Amino acid sequence: MLGLRSAAGRAKRRLVADLRSDPYLVAILAVTIFLAGLYVWHEIPNFATWDERDRVLDPLVAYGRIIDEPSLGALREGVIWGREPFGATFYLYGLALLPVVIAAALLGDLDALASLGLPGKGSELFGFWEVWHTTPEWIWTASLLTVRLLNVAFAAGVVYLTYRIGTHLRDRTTGRLAGAFLAVTWGLITLAHEGGEDIPSVFALLLALYLLIQYVETGERRRFFEASAVGAAAMTLKLTVAPIVFTIAIAHLLRIYREGDSWRRLFADRDLLIDGAAVGAVVILLGFPTLLVGGFVEFFSRIIGHPAYRVAVEKGPSAPIWWWFLRGYVNAFGLPLFLASVFGLGAALVRLRNRWTDGSTILLAYLGLHVFLLAGFHDFRPHHLLATLPLLVVFLAAELSRLDASRPGVARSVVAVLLITSGAYAAVGSAGYGSMARAEAVEWMDDNVERDATMEFYTRGFEESATPHWIDAQYPYAGDDRASLEPCPEYVQLSYRDLLYLRSVPDDHRSSYVRHNTAARAAHVRALLNASYGYEIVAEFGDRPPAFVPERPTPGSITEILPLGIYPQSDQYADEQELRANQYVAILAYNGSCEEPLPRPE
C-alpha cells in the first residue's frame, strides 16, 4: 500500500511539474478534452454500442441483485451474469456508477435497480429492451454520462502519457508533438464518446511501457515490478494488450545487454523474474471479479476460449489481413497523419540498428507483437488498433524533432500541415455527434408519434435503432411471441442495418448480424419500402443510400478505402458507433385497414 501511495505521489508531482513548466501541454490537454467531450451526451439515454450497453449493465445488474437480495449468492449471480467476464472494467464502472446507486436510494428509485434481476438470453437478442424500457430514464442518463466522462478523462491521460514518453525518450519537443498529434487523432476521440474498456486499458498499457523504459535505462527493480503490475492491470481491462507480457521479458533482456552481463543472467536472476511474474499473476487473478466469486468456468472461457474464438470469428467480409490494417489505420488517423506515421515508423526501424538498447526499442517491440497478434484474426475493428496509435505518433514526433534541429522551417511546415488536416478531420467527426440521424429521429417521434402507438423494429439491438425510451416497441425475432404481436403496428422502423439485406453480395461479405435468411428478409424490407404491405415512409433521417442499397468498400480494394481517411464518420463493418454515414432511419406509418397481418420472415 505504501508503494502504491508513493507511486501515485510521484506521478502527481511529475504531472504538476509538467503543467507548470510547459504551457503547450495545457493547450494540448484542453484540445483533447474539447474534442473528446464534444457532444459526449449523444443519444442518451440510449447506448452508443453493444459494448457500452454491456459494460454499463454488468455492474448495475450486480448492484441490483445485492439490493434485491443482500447475500453472497446474489452477489455471485450478479457478478457472473453478463455476455462476457470483462475483468477490471467491472470494478472501474462499478465504482463510477456508485454515485448513481446512491442517488437512486435518495430519490426512492432503488426498486428500479432491484427489479433489473438477471436479464435473460431472450431479452439479449433485442438488446435487453424490457430492462432498458422499465428502468427510469434518469438512471440511464446519469450512468451513461458518468462512464463517458470517465473515458474523456482517460483519453486526456493517454495523451499526457504519450507526451511524457516522447519527452523522456528524446526531448520536450518530441513530447509536445506526440501529444498534439494524438490529441487530434480520430481513433482516440471516437472511443471517448462511449463507455468501454479500450481507452482505460491503453492508459494502463502506456504507463507500463513508460515504466519499462525507465527500468531499461536505470535497472531499478522497483520499476520492473511496477510495470509487471500495471501491465497485468491493462490485460484485465482488455486481453488484446497481452503482448505486454513478452515486452516485459524483452525489457529484461535489453537491461542485461545494456549492463554488459552474460545472457545467463536472464535465468540466474530468478528472483526478479519469478517475483515479477507473481505480481502480474496476482493482479490478473484479482482483476477478474468472476473468478473471485467462483466463476471458474467463465474465467477460463474468457482467458482461453475467447481468444481462440476471436481468431476464428468473422465479423466482417473476407479480405487480406493487410487490408484490414490499412482500413483501420486510415480511418483512425486520416490520410495525412497515416502517411506521416508510416514514415515515422520506417525511420524508427532504420535507427534501431544503431540504438537498439534505447527505450524506443520497447515501443517497437510492443508494436510488433501487437500487430502480430492481430494478424492472426480473420478481421478486426479500428478500436483493436488503439493501443498502437500513441506509439506511432511518438516515432513520428521524434523524427520531426530531429528535422526541427536541422531544418526548422521544413519541420514546422510539416507539423502545421499535419495538425491542421488532422485537426479538421477530428473536428468534423466530433462535431458530427451533434447531428446524429438516430437522435434526430427520436426528436421527431417525440413530437409526432402517439404515446400509445406500437412501432416494430428488426435490428438485433435497440441501440442500433432510433428508440425513444417511452416507445411501445415490438420485435419479431426475440422475446415477443409471434402470436402476441400487434398484427398491423402503427409504425415500422427500418434502420441502415436493415438495408444491408438489400446488398447483392455473398453472405461472407456481410456483417455478422445480417447473414441469416438474407433473401427472405431482403424481400421483406423491399416490400415495406415499396408500400406493398400498406406502409409508407412518413419521415427519413440521414442520407438515403442510392435505391436504399448501402455502398461499402469492396473487400480488398485499396482505392475504395482511401475516402475513409478523408471523411471520419465512415462505415466500420461491425458494432462500432454507427456514425452519420450509416445512421439512416426510415419511419413508415400504416395507411391500410389491417385486413391481413403484416408478414414477417423468419
Short mmCIF file of N, CA and C in Angstrom, two decimals, residues 117-282:
data_model
loop_
_atom_site.label_atom_id
_atom_site.label_comp_id
_atom_site.label_asym_id
_atom_site.label_seq_id
_atom_site.Cartn_x
_atom_site.Cartn_y
_atom_site.Cartn_z
N GLY A 117 -33.00 -7.64 -11.96
CA GLY A 117 -32.91 -9.10 -11.94
C GLY A 117 -31.68 -9.58 -12.69
N LEU A 118 -31.83 -10.74 -13.36
CA LEU A 118 -30.80 -11.29 -14.22
C LEU A 118 -31.41 -11.40 -15.62
N PRO A 119 -31.27 -10.35 -16.41
CA PRO A 119 -31.92 -10.35 -17.74
C PRO A 119 -31.59 -11.61 -18.51
N GLY A 120 -32.62 -12.21 -19.11
CA GLY A 120 -32.45 -13.48 -19.79
C GLY A 120 -31.92 -13.35 -21.19
N LYS A 121 -31.54 -14.48 -21.75
CA LYS A 121 -30.96 -14.50 -23.09
C LYS A 121 -31.96 -14.08 -24.16
N GLY A 122 -33.26 -14.33 -23.93
CA GLY A 122 -34.24 -13.88 -24.89
C GLY A 122 -34.23 -12.36 -25.01
N SER A 123 -34.07 -11.69 -23.86
CA SER A 123 -34.01 -10.23 -23.87
C SER A 123 -32.75 -9.75 -24.59
N GLU A 124 -31.67 -10.52 -24.48
CA GLU A 124 -30.41 -10.10 -25.07
C GLU A 124 -30.53 -9.92 -26.58
N LEU A 125 -31.37 -10.74 -27.23
CA LEU A 125 -31.48 -10.66 -28.68
C LEU A 125 -32.06 -9.33 -29.15
N PHE A 126 -32.78 -8.65 -28.29
CA PHE A 126 -33.22 -7.32 -28.64
C PHE A 126 -32.63 -6.31 -27.67
N GLY A 127 -31.37 -6.51 -27.35
CA GLY A 127 -30.64 -5.53 -26.57
C GLY A 127 -31.18 -5.27 -25.19
N PHE A 128 -31.82 -6.27 -24.55
CA PHE A 128 -32.39 -6.09 -23.21
C PHE A 128 -33.40 -4.94 -23.21
N TRP A 129 -34.27 -4.95 -24.22
CA TRP A 129 -35.24 -3.87 -24.37
C TRP A 129 -36.08 -3.66 -23.11
N GLU A 130 -36.64 -4.74 -22.55
CA GLU A 130 -37.53 -4.60 -21.40
C GLU A 130 -36.80 -3.99 -20.21
N VAL A 131 -35.55 -4.41 -20.00
CA VAL A 131 -34.76 -3.87 -18.89
C VAL A 131 -34.58 -2.37 -19.06
N TRP A 132 -34.21 -1.97 -20.26
CA TRP A 132 -33.97 -0.55 -20.53
C TRP A 132 -35.27 0.26 -20.43
N HIS A 133 -36.34 -0.28 -20.96
CA HIS A 133 -37.61 0.44 -21.03
C HIS A 133 -38.23 0.65 -19.65
N THR A 134 -38.12 -0.35 -18.78
CA THR A 134 -38.80 -0.27 -17.48
C THR A 134 -37.96 0.44 -16.41
N THR A 135 -36.69 0.68 -16.67
CA THR A 135 -35.84 1.40 -15.71
C THR A 135 -35.97 2.90 -15.96
N PRO A 136 -36.11 3.72 -14.92
CA PRO A 136 -36.28 5.17 -15.11
C PRO A 136 -35.21 5.76 -16.02
N GLU A 137 -35.63 6.66 -16.87
CA GLU A 137 -34.73 7.24 -17.86
C GLU A 137 -33.55 7.95 -17.22
N TRP A 138 -33.75 8.58 -16.07
CA TRP A 138 -32.67 9.35 -15.46
C TRP A 138 -31.51 8.45 -15.06
N ILE A 139 -31.81 7.19 -14.72
CA ILE A 139 -30.72 6.27 -14.33
C ILE A 139 -29.81 6.02 -15.51
N TRP A 140 -30.38 5.80 -16.69
CA TRP A 140 -29.54 5.60 -17.88
C TRP A 140 -28.79 6.87 -18.24
N THR A 141 -29.46 8.00 -18.14
CA THR A 141 -28.81 9.28 -18.47
C THR A 141 -27.61 9.52 -17.57
N ALA A 142 -27.82 9.36 -16.26
CA ALA A 142 -26.73 9.60 -15.31
C ALA A 142 -25.61 8.57 -15.48
N SER A 143 -25.98 7.31 -15.71
CA SER A 143 -24.97 6.26 -15.84
C SER A 143 -24.11 6.48 -17.08
N LEU A 144 -24.76 6.77 -18.21
CA LEU A 144 -24.01 6.94 -19.45
C LEU A 144 -23.13 8.19 -19.42
N LEU A 145 -23.65 9.28 -18.87
CA LEU A 145 -22.82 10.49 -18.76
C LEU A 145 -21.60 10.23 -17.89
N THR A 146 -21.80 9.49 -16.80
CA THR A 146 -20.69 9.21 -15.89
C THR A 146 -19.59 8.40 -16.56
N VAL A 147 -19.96 7.31 -17.23
CA VAL A 147 -18.92 6.46 -17.81
C VAL A 147 -18.28 7.12 -19.03
N ARG A 148 -19.04 7.91 -19.77
CA ARG A 148 -18.44 8.58 -20.93
C ARG A 148 -17.48 9.68 -20.50
N LEU A 149 -17.86 10.45 -19.48
CA LEU A 149 -16.96 11.49 -18.99
C LEU A 149 -15.70 10.86 -18.38
N LEU A 150 -15.85 9.70 -17.78
CA LEU A 150 -14.67 8.99 -17.26
C LEU A 150 -13.74 8.62 -18.41
N ASN A 151 -14.31 8.21 -19.54
CA ASN A 151 -13.48 7.89 -20.70
C ASN A 151 -12.81 9.13 -21.29
N VAL A 152 -13.48 10.26 -21.24
CA VAL A 152 -12.85 11.52 -21.67
C VAL A 152 -11.63 11.81 -20.80
N ALA A 153 -11.78 11.61 -19.48
CA ALA A 153 -10.65 11.83 -18.58
C ALA A 153 -9.50 10.87 -18.88
N PHE A 154 -9.81 9.61 -19.15
CA PHE A 154 -8.77 8.65 -19.50
C PHE A 154 -8.12 9.02 -20.83
N ALA A 155 -8.90 9.55 -21.77
CA ALA A 155 -8.32 9.98 -23.05
C ALA A 155 -7.29 11.07 -22.82
N ALA A 156 -7.60 12.01 -21.94
CA ALA A 156 -6.62 13.05 -21.60
C ALA A 156 -5.39 12.42 -20.95
N GLY A 157 -5.61 11.40 -20.12
CA GLY A 157 -4.48 10.70 -19.51
C GLY A 157 -3.62 9.98 -20.52
N VAL A 158 -4.24 9.39 -21.55
CA VAL A 158 -3.49 8.72 -22.61
C VAL A 158 -2.62 9.73 -23.37
N VAL A 159 -3.18 10.89 -23.65
CA VAL A 159 -2.42 11.93 -24.35
C VAL A 159 -1.26 12.40 -23.48
N TYR A 160 -1.50 12.56 -22.19
CA TYR A 160 -0.41 13.00 -21.31
C TYR A 160 0.71 11.96 -21.24
N LEU A 161 0.36 10.69 -21.11
CA LEU A 161 1.40 9.67 -21.06
C LEU A 161 2.18 9.60 -22.37
N THR A 162 1.50 9.83 -23.49
CA THR A 162 2.20 9.88 -24.78
C THR A 162 3.19 11.04 -24.79
N TYR A 163 2.75 12.19 -24.28
CA TYR A 163 3.64 13.36 -24.14
C TYR A 163 4.84 13.02 -23.26
N ARG A 164 4.58 12.34 -22.14
CA ARG A 164 5.65 12.04 -21.20
C ARG A 164 6.65 11.05 -21.80
N ILE A 165 6.16 10.04 -22.53
CA ILE A 165 7.05 9.07 -23.16
C ILE A 165 7.92 9.76 -24.20
N GLY A 166 7.30 10.60 -25.04
CA GLY A 166 8.08 11.31 -26.05
C GLY A 166 9.12 12.22 -25.43
N THR A 167 8.75 12.92 -24.37
CA THR A 167 9.69 13.82 -23.68
C THR A 167 10.83 13.03 -23.06
N HIS A 168 10.51 11.91 -22.46
CA HIS A 168 11.54 11.10 -21.80
C HIS A 168 12.50 10.48 -22.81
N LEU A 169 11.97 10.02 -23.94
CA LEU A 169 12.81 9.34 -24.93
C LEU A 169 13.76 10.30 -25.64
N ARG A 170 13.29 11.52 -25.91
CA ARG A 170 14.14 12.43 -26.68
C ARG A 170 14.21 13.82 -26.06
N ASP A 171 13.13 14.60 -26.18
CA ASP A 171 13.13 15.97 -25.66
C ASP A 171 11.70 16.47 -25.55
N ARG A 172 11.57 17.67 -25.03
CA ARG A 172 10.25 18.25 -24.82
C ARG A 172 9.51 18.45 -26.14
N THR A 173 10.23 18.80 -27.19
CA THR A 173 9.59 19.00 -28.50
C THR A 173 8.93 17.71 -28.98
N THR A 174 9.62 16.59 -28.81
CA THR A 174 9.05 15.30 -29.19
C THR A 174 7.78 15.02 -28.40
N GLY A 175 7.82 15.27 -27.10
CA GLY A 175 6.64 15.04 -26.28
C GLY A 175 5.47 15.92 -26.70
N ARG A 176 5.75 17.19 -26.96
CA ARG A 176 4.67 18.09 -27.38
C ARG A 176 4.05 17.65 -28.69
N LEU A 177 4.90 17.31 -29.66
CA LEU A 177 4.38 16.90 -30.96
C LEU A 177 3.59 15.60 -30.85
N ALA A 178 4.11 14.64 -30.09
CA ALA A 178 3.39 13.37 -29.94
C ALA A 178 2.03 13.59 -29.28
N GLY A 179 2.02 14.39 -28.22
CA GLY A 179 0.76 14.68 -27.55
C GLY A 179 -0.22 15.42 -28.45
N ALA A 180 0.30 16.39 -29.21
CA ALA A 180 -0.57 17.17 -30.09
C ALA A 180 -1.15 16.31 -31.20
N PHE A 181 -0.33 15.44 -31.79
CA PHE A 181 -0.84 14.56 -32.85
C PHE A 181 -1.91 13.61 -32.31
N LEU A 182 -1.67 13.05 -31.13
CA LEU A 182 -2.65 12.12 -30.58
C LEU A 182 -3.93 12.84 -30.18
N ALA A 183 -3.81 14.09 -29.74
CA ALA A 183 -5.00 14.85 -29.34
C ALA A 183 -5.98 15.04 -30.49
N VAL A 184 -5.46 15.05 -31.73
CA VAL A 184 -6.33 15.23 -32.89
C VAL A 184 -6.46 13.94 -33.70
N THR A 185 -6.22 12.81 -33.06
CA THR A 185 -6.37 11.51 -33.72
C THR A 185 -7.79 11.00 -33.52
N TRP A 186 -8.49 10.83 -34.62
CA TRP A 186 -9.90 10.44 -34.57
C TRP A 186 -10.11 9.09 -33.89
N GLY A 187 -9.17 8.17 -34.06
CA GLY A 187 -9.32 6.85 -33.45
C GLY A 187 -9.42 6.91 -31.94
N LEU A 188 -8.78 7.89 -31.31
CA LEU A 188 -8.89 8.08 -29.86
C LEU A 188 -10.17 8.82 -29.50
N ILE A 189 -10.47 9.87 -30.25
CA ILE A 189 -11.61 10.74 -29.93
C ILE A 189 -12.93 9.98 -30.00
N THR A 190 -13.09 9.17 -31.03
CA THR A 190 -14.38 8.47 -31.20
C THR A 190 -14.64 7.49 -30.07
N LEU A 191 -13.60 6.83 -29.56
CA LEU A 191 -13.79 5.86 -28.48
C LEU A 191 -14.07 6.53 -27.14
N ALA A 192 -13.71 7.82 -27.02
CA ALA A 192 -14.03 8.55 -25.80
C ALA A 192 -15.51 8.89 -25.73
N HIS A 193 -16.23 8.72 -26.83
CA HIS A 193 -17.65 9.03 -26.87
C HIS A 193 -18.52 7.84 -26.49
N GLU A 194 -17.93 6.80 -25.95
CA GLU A 194 -18.71 5.66 -25.48
C GLU A 194 -18.04 5.08 -24.24
N GLY A 195 -18.82 4.36 -23.47
CA GLY A 195 -18.27 3.69 -22.31
C GLY A 195 -17.73 2.33 -22.72
N GLY A 196 -16.44 2.14 -22.58
CA GLY A 196 -15.81 0.87 -22.94
C GLY A 196 -14.54 0.69 -22.15
N GLU A 197 -13.80 -0.35 -22.50
CA GLU A 197 -12.54 -0.63 -21.80
C GLU A 197 -11.32 -0.24 -22.61
N ASP A 198 -11.50 0.19 -23.86
CA ASP A 198 -10.36 0.42 -24.73
C ASP A 198 -9.43 1.52 -24.22
N ILE A 199 -9.98 2.69 -23.95
CA ILE A 199 -9.14 3.81 -23.52
C ILE A 199 -8.52 3.57 -22.14
N PRO A 200 -9.28 3.10 -21.13
CA PRO A 200 -8.62 2.79 -19.85
C PRO A 200 -7.50 1.76 -19.99
N SER A 201 -7.69 0.75 -20.85
CA SER A 201 -6.64 -0.27 -21.00
C SER A 201 -5.39 0.32 -21.64
N VAL A 202 -5.56 1.22 -22.61
CA VAL A 202 -4.41 1.85 -23.25
C VAL A 202 -3.69 2.77 -22.27
N PHE A 203 -4.44 3.42 -21.40
CA PHE A 203 -3.80 4.25 -20.37
C PHE A 203 -2.87 3.39 -19.51
N ALA A 204 -3.38 2.24 -19.05
CA ALA A 204 -2.55 1.35 -18.23
C ALA A 204 -1.38 0.80 -19.04
N LEU A 205 -1.61 0.48 -20.30
CA LEU A 205 -0.54 -0.05 -21.15
C LEU A 205 0.58 0.96 -21.31
N LEU A 206 0.24 2.21 -21.61
CA LEU A 206 1.28 3.24 -21.80
C LEU A 206 2.06 3.47 -20.50
N LEU A 207 1.36 3.41 -19.38
CA LEU A 207 2.07 3.56 -18.11
C LEU A 207 3.05 2.42 -17.91
N ALA A 208 2.66 1.20 -18.26
CA ALA A 208 3.55 0.06 -18.14
C ALA A 208 4.76 0.21 -19.06
N LEU A 209 4.55 0.66 -20.28
CA LEU A 209 5.66 0.86 -21.21
C LEU A 209 6.60 1.95 -20.72
N TYR A 210 6.05 3.00 -20.16
CA TYR A 210 6.87 4.10 -19.61
C TYR A 210 7.74 3.58 -18.48
N LEU A 211 7.17 2.76 -17.61
CA LEU A 211 7.94 2.18 -16.51
C LEU A 211 9.02 1.23 -17.02
N LEU A 212 8.73 0.48 -18.08
CA LEU A 212 9.72 -0.42 -18.66
C LEU A 212 10.89 0.35 -19.27
N ILE A 213 10.59 1.46 -19.92
CA ILE A 213 11.66 2.30 -20.48
C ILE A 213 12.58 2.76 -19.36
N GLN A 214 11.99 3.17 -18.24
CA GLN A 214 12.80 3.62 -17.10
C GLN A 214 13.61 2.46 -16.53
N TYR A 215 13.02 1.27 -16.51
CA TYR A 215 13.75 0.11 -16.00
C TYR A 215 14.96 -0.21 -16.87
N VAL A 216 14.77 -0.20 -18.18
CA VAL A 216 15.88 -0.49 -19.10
C VAL A 216 17.01 0.53 -18.90
N GLU A 217 16.64 1.78 -18.68
CA GLU A 217 17.65 2.83 -18.56
C GLU A 217 18.35 2.83 -17.21
N THR A 218 17.62 2.52 -16.13
CA THR A 218 18.20 2.65 -14.79
C THR A 218 18.47 1.31 -14.11
N GLY A 219 17.80 0.26 -14.53
CA GLY A 219 17.94 -1.03 -13.87
C GLY A 219 17.27 -1.09 -12.52
N GLU A 220 16.44 -0.10 -12.19
CA GLU A 220 15.78 -0.06 -10.90
C GLU A 220 14.70 -1.15 -10.84
N ARG A 221 14.86 -2.09 -9.93
CA ARG A 221 13.98 -3.25 -9.87
C ARG A 221 12.53 -2.86 -9.57
N ARG A 222 12.36 -1.79 -8.80
CA ARG A 222 11.00 -1.36 -8.47
C ARG A 222 10.22 -1.02 -9.74
N ARG A 223 10.88 -0.43 -10.72
CA ARG A 223 10.21 -0.11 -11.97
C ARG A 223 9.74 -1.38 -12.69
N PHE A 224 10.54 -2.44 -12.59
CA PHE A 224 10.18 -3.71 -13.22
C PHE A 224 8.91 -4.27 -12.60
N PHE A 225 8.85 -4.24 -11.27
CA PHE A 225 7.67 -4.77 -10.59
C PHE A 225 6.44 -3.91 -10.85
N GLU A 226 6.64 -2.59 -10.88
CA GLU A 226 5.52 -1.71 -11.17
C GLU A 226 5.00 -1.95 -12.58
N ALA A 227 5.91 -2.12 -13.53
CA ALA A 227 5.50 -2.39 -14.91
C ALA A 227 4.76 -3.72 -14.99
N SER A 228 5.20 -4.72 -14.24
CA SER A 228 4.52 -6.02 -14.24
C SER A 228 3.09 -5.89 -13.72
N ALA A 229 2.93 -5.12 -12.65
CA ALA A 229 1.59 -4.95 -12.07
C ALA A 229 0.68 -4.15 -12.99
N VAL A 230 1.18 -3.04 -13.52
CA VAL A 230 0.36 -2.17 -14.36
C VAL A 230 0.05 -2.86 -15.69
N GLY A 231 1.03 -3.58 -16.25
CA GLY A 231 0.79 -4.31 -17.49
C GLY A 231 -0.28 -5.37 -17.31
N ALA A 232 -0.25 -6.06 -16.17
CA ALA A 232 -1.28 -7.06 -15.89
C ALA A 232 -2.64 -6.39 -15.74
N ALA A 233 -2.67 -5.22 -15.11
CA ALA A 233 -3.93 -4.49 -14.97
C ALA A 233 -4.49 -4.12 -16.34
N ALA A 234 -3.60 -3.74 -17.26
CA ALA A 234 -4.05 -3.42 -18.63
C ALA A 234 -4.69 -4.65 -19.27
N MET A 235 -4.11 -5.82 -19.02
CA MET A 235 -4.68 -7.06 -19.58
C MET A 235 -6.04 -7.38 -18.99
N THR A 236 -6.24 -7.09 -17.70
CA THR A 236 -7.54 -7.38 -17.11
C THR A 236 -8.62 -6.47 -17.67
N LEU A 237 -8.21 -5.33 -18.22
CA LEU A 237 -9.16 -4.44 -18.86
C LEU A 237 -9.45 -4.87 -20.29
N LYS A 238 -8.41 -5.32 -21.00
CA LYS A 238 -8.59 -5.76 -22.39
C LYS A 238 -7.52 -6.78 -22.73
N LEU A 239 -7.93 -7.97 -23.12
CA LEU A 239 -6.98 -9.07 -23.32
C LEU A 239 -6.06 -8.86 -24.51
N THR A 240 -6.46 -8.03 -25.48
CA THR A 240 -5.62 -7.86 -26.66
C THR A 240 -4.34 -7.09 -26.38
N VAL A 241 -4.16 -6.58 -25.16
CA VAL A 241 -2.87 -5.96 -24.83
C VAL A 241 -1.95 -6.99 -24.19
N ALA A 242 -2.26 -8.27 -24.34
CA ALA A 242 -1.44 -9.35 -23.77
C ALA A 242 0.02 -9.31 -24.22
N PRO A 243 0.37 -8.76 -25.41
CA PRO A 243 1.79 -8.69 -25.77
C PRO A 243 2.66 -7.95 -24.77
N ILE A 244 2.07 -7.25 -23.80
CA ILE A 244 2.87 -6.57 -22.79
C ILE A 244 3.67 -7.59 -21.98
N VAL A 245 3.16 -8.83 -21.86
CA VAL A 245 3.87 -9.87 -21.11
C VAL A 245 5.23 -10.14 -21.76
N PHE A 246 5.24 -10.33 -23.07
CA PHE A 246 6.50 -10.60 -23.78
C PHE A 246 7.37 -9.35 -23.83
N THR A 247 6.75 -8.19 -23.85
CA THR A 247 7.52 -6.94 -23.85
C THR A 247 8.28 -6.77 -22.55
N ILE A 248 7.67 -7.19 -21.45
CA ILE A 248 8.37 -7.13 -20.16
C ILE A 248 9.61 -8.02 -20.19
N ALA A 249 9.49 -9.21 -20.76
CA ALA A 249 10.65 -10.10 -20.87
C ALA A 249 11.72 -9.49 -21.77
N ILE A 250 11.31 -8.86 -22.86
CA ILE A 250 12.27 -8.21 -23.76
C ILE A 250 12.98 -7.09 -23.04
N ALA A 251 12.25 -6.34 -22.21
CA ALA A 251 12.88 -5.26 -21.45
C ALA A 251 13.97 -5.80 -20.52
N HIS A 252 13.73 -6.95 -19.92
CA HIS A 252 14.74 -7.54 -19.05
C HIS A 252 15.97 -7.95 -19.86
N LEU A 253 15.76 -8.48 -21.05
CA LEU A 253 16.88 -8.82 -21.93
C LEU A 253 17.71 -7.59 -22.29
N LEU A 254 17.03 -6.52 -22.62
CA LEU A 254 17.72 -5.29 -23.00
C LEU A 254 18.52 -4.74 -21.83
N ARG A 255 17.97 -4.85 -20.63
CA ARG A 255 18.70 -4.34 -19.46
C ARG A 255 19.97 -5.16 -19.23
N ILE A 256 19.89 -6.47 -19.39
CA ILE A 256 21.07 -7.31 -19.23
C ILE A 256 22.14 -6.94 -20.26
N TYR A 257 21.74 -6.76 -21.51
CA TYR A 257 22.68 -6.39 -22.55
C TYR A 257 23.28 -5.01 -22.27
N ARG A 258 22.45 -4.09 -21.80
CA ARG A 258 22.93 -2.74 -21.53
C ARG A 258 24.00 -2.73 -20.43
N GLU A 259 23.85 -3.65 -19.47
CA GLU A 259 24.82 -3.72 -18.38
C GLU A 259 26.06 -4.51 -18.77
N GLY A 260 26.04 -5.13 -19.96
CA GLY A 260 27.19 -5.89 -20.42
C GLY A 260 27.32 -7.24 -19.76
N ASP A 261 26.23 -7.71 -19.15
CA ASP A 261 26.27 -9.00 -18.47
C ASP A 261 26.07 -10.16 -19.46
N SER A 262 26.37 -11.34 -18.99
CA SER A 262 26.15 -12.54 -19.78
C SER A 262 24.65 -12.82 -19.87
N TRP A 263 24.25 -13.42 -21.01
CA TRP A 263 22.85 -13.77 -21.18
C TRP A 263 22.39 -14.78 -20.13
N ARG A 264 23.35 -15.46 -19.51
CA ARG A 264 22.97 -16.43 -18.49
C ARG A 264 22.26 -15.76 -17.32
N ARG A 265 22.50 -14.46 -17.14
CA ARG A 265 21.86 -13.77 -16.02
C ARG A 265 20.34 -13.70 -16.18
N LEU A 266 19.89 -13.88 -17.43
CA LEU A 266 18.45 -13.88 -17.66
C LEU A 266 17.77 -14.92 -16.78
N PHE A 267 18.42 -16.06 -16.61
CA PHE A 267 17.85 -17.13 -15.80
C PHE A 267 18.46 -17.17 -14.40
N ALA A 268 19.64 -16.57 -14.27
CA ALA A 268 20.29 -16.56 -12.96
C ALA A 268 19.54 -15.64 -11.99
N ASP A 269 19.00 -14.54 -12.53
CA ASP A 269 18.27 -13.59 -11.68
C ASP A 269 16.83 -14.07 -11.53
N ARG A 270 16.70 -15.21 -10.88
CA ARG A 270 15.38 -15.84 -10.79
C ARG A 270 14.42 -15.03 -9.93
N ASP A 271 14.94 -14.38 -8.91
CA ASP A 271 14.06 -13.64 -8.01
C ASP A 271 13.29 -12.56 -8.76
N LEU A 272 13.98 -11.84 -9.61
CA LEU A 272 13.33 -10.76 -10.36
C LEU A 272 12.24 -11.32 -11.27
N LEU A 273 12.58 -12.37 -12.02
CA LEU A 273 11.62 -12.93 -12.96
C LEU A 273 10.43 -13.57 -12.25
N ILE A 274 10.72 -14.35 -11.22
CA ILE A 274 9.64 -15.04 -10.50
C ILE A 274 8.75 -14.05 -9.78
N ASP A 275 9.38 -13.07 -9.12
CA ASP A 275 8.59 -12.08 -8.39
C ASP A 275 7.77 -11.22 -9.35
N GLY A 276 8.36 -10.85 -10.49
CA GLY A 276 7.61 -10.07 -11.47
C GLY A 276 6.43 -10.85 -12.03
N ALA A 277 6.67 -12.13 -12.34
CA ALA A 277 5.58 -12.97 -12.84
C ALA A 277 4.51 -13.16 -11.78
N ALA A 278 4.92 -13.30 -10.54
CA ALA A 278 3.95 -13.48 -9.45
C ALA A 278 3.10 -12.23 -9.27
N VAL A 279 3.75 -11.07 -9.32
CA VAL A 279 2.99 -9.81 -9.20
C VAL A 279 1.95 -9.73 -10.30
N GLY A 280 2.36 -10.00 -11.53
CA GLY A 280 1.43 -9.94 -12.66
C GLY A 280 0.29 -10.94 -12.51
N ALA A 281 0.63 -12.16 -12.08
CA ALA A 281 -0.40 -13.20 -11.94
C ALA A 281 -1.42 -12.82 -10.88
N VAL A 282 -0.95 -12.28 -9.77
CA VAL A 282 -1.87 -11.88 -8.69
C VAL A 282 -2.82 -10.78 -9.19
#
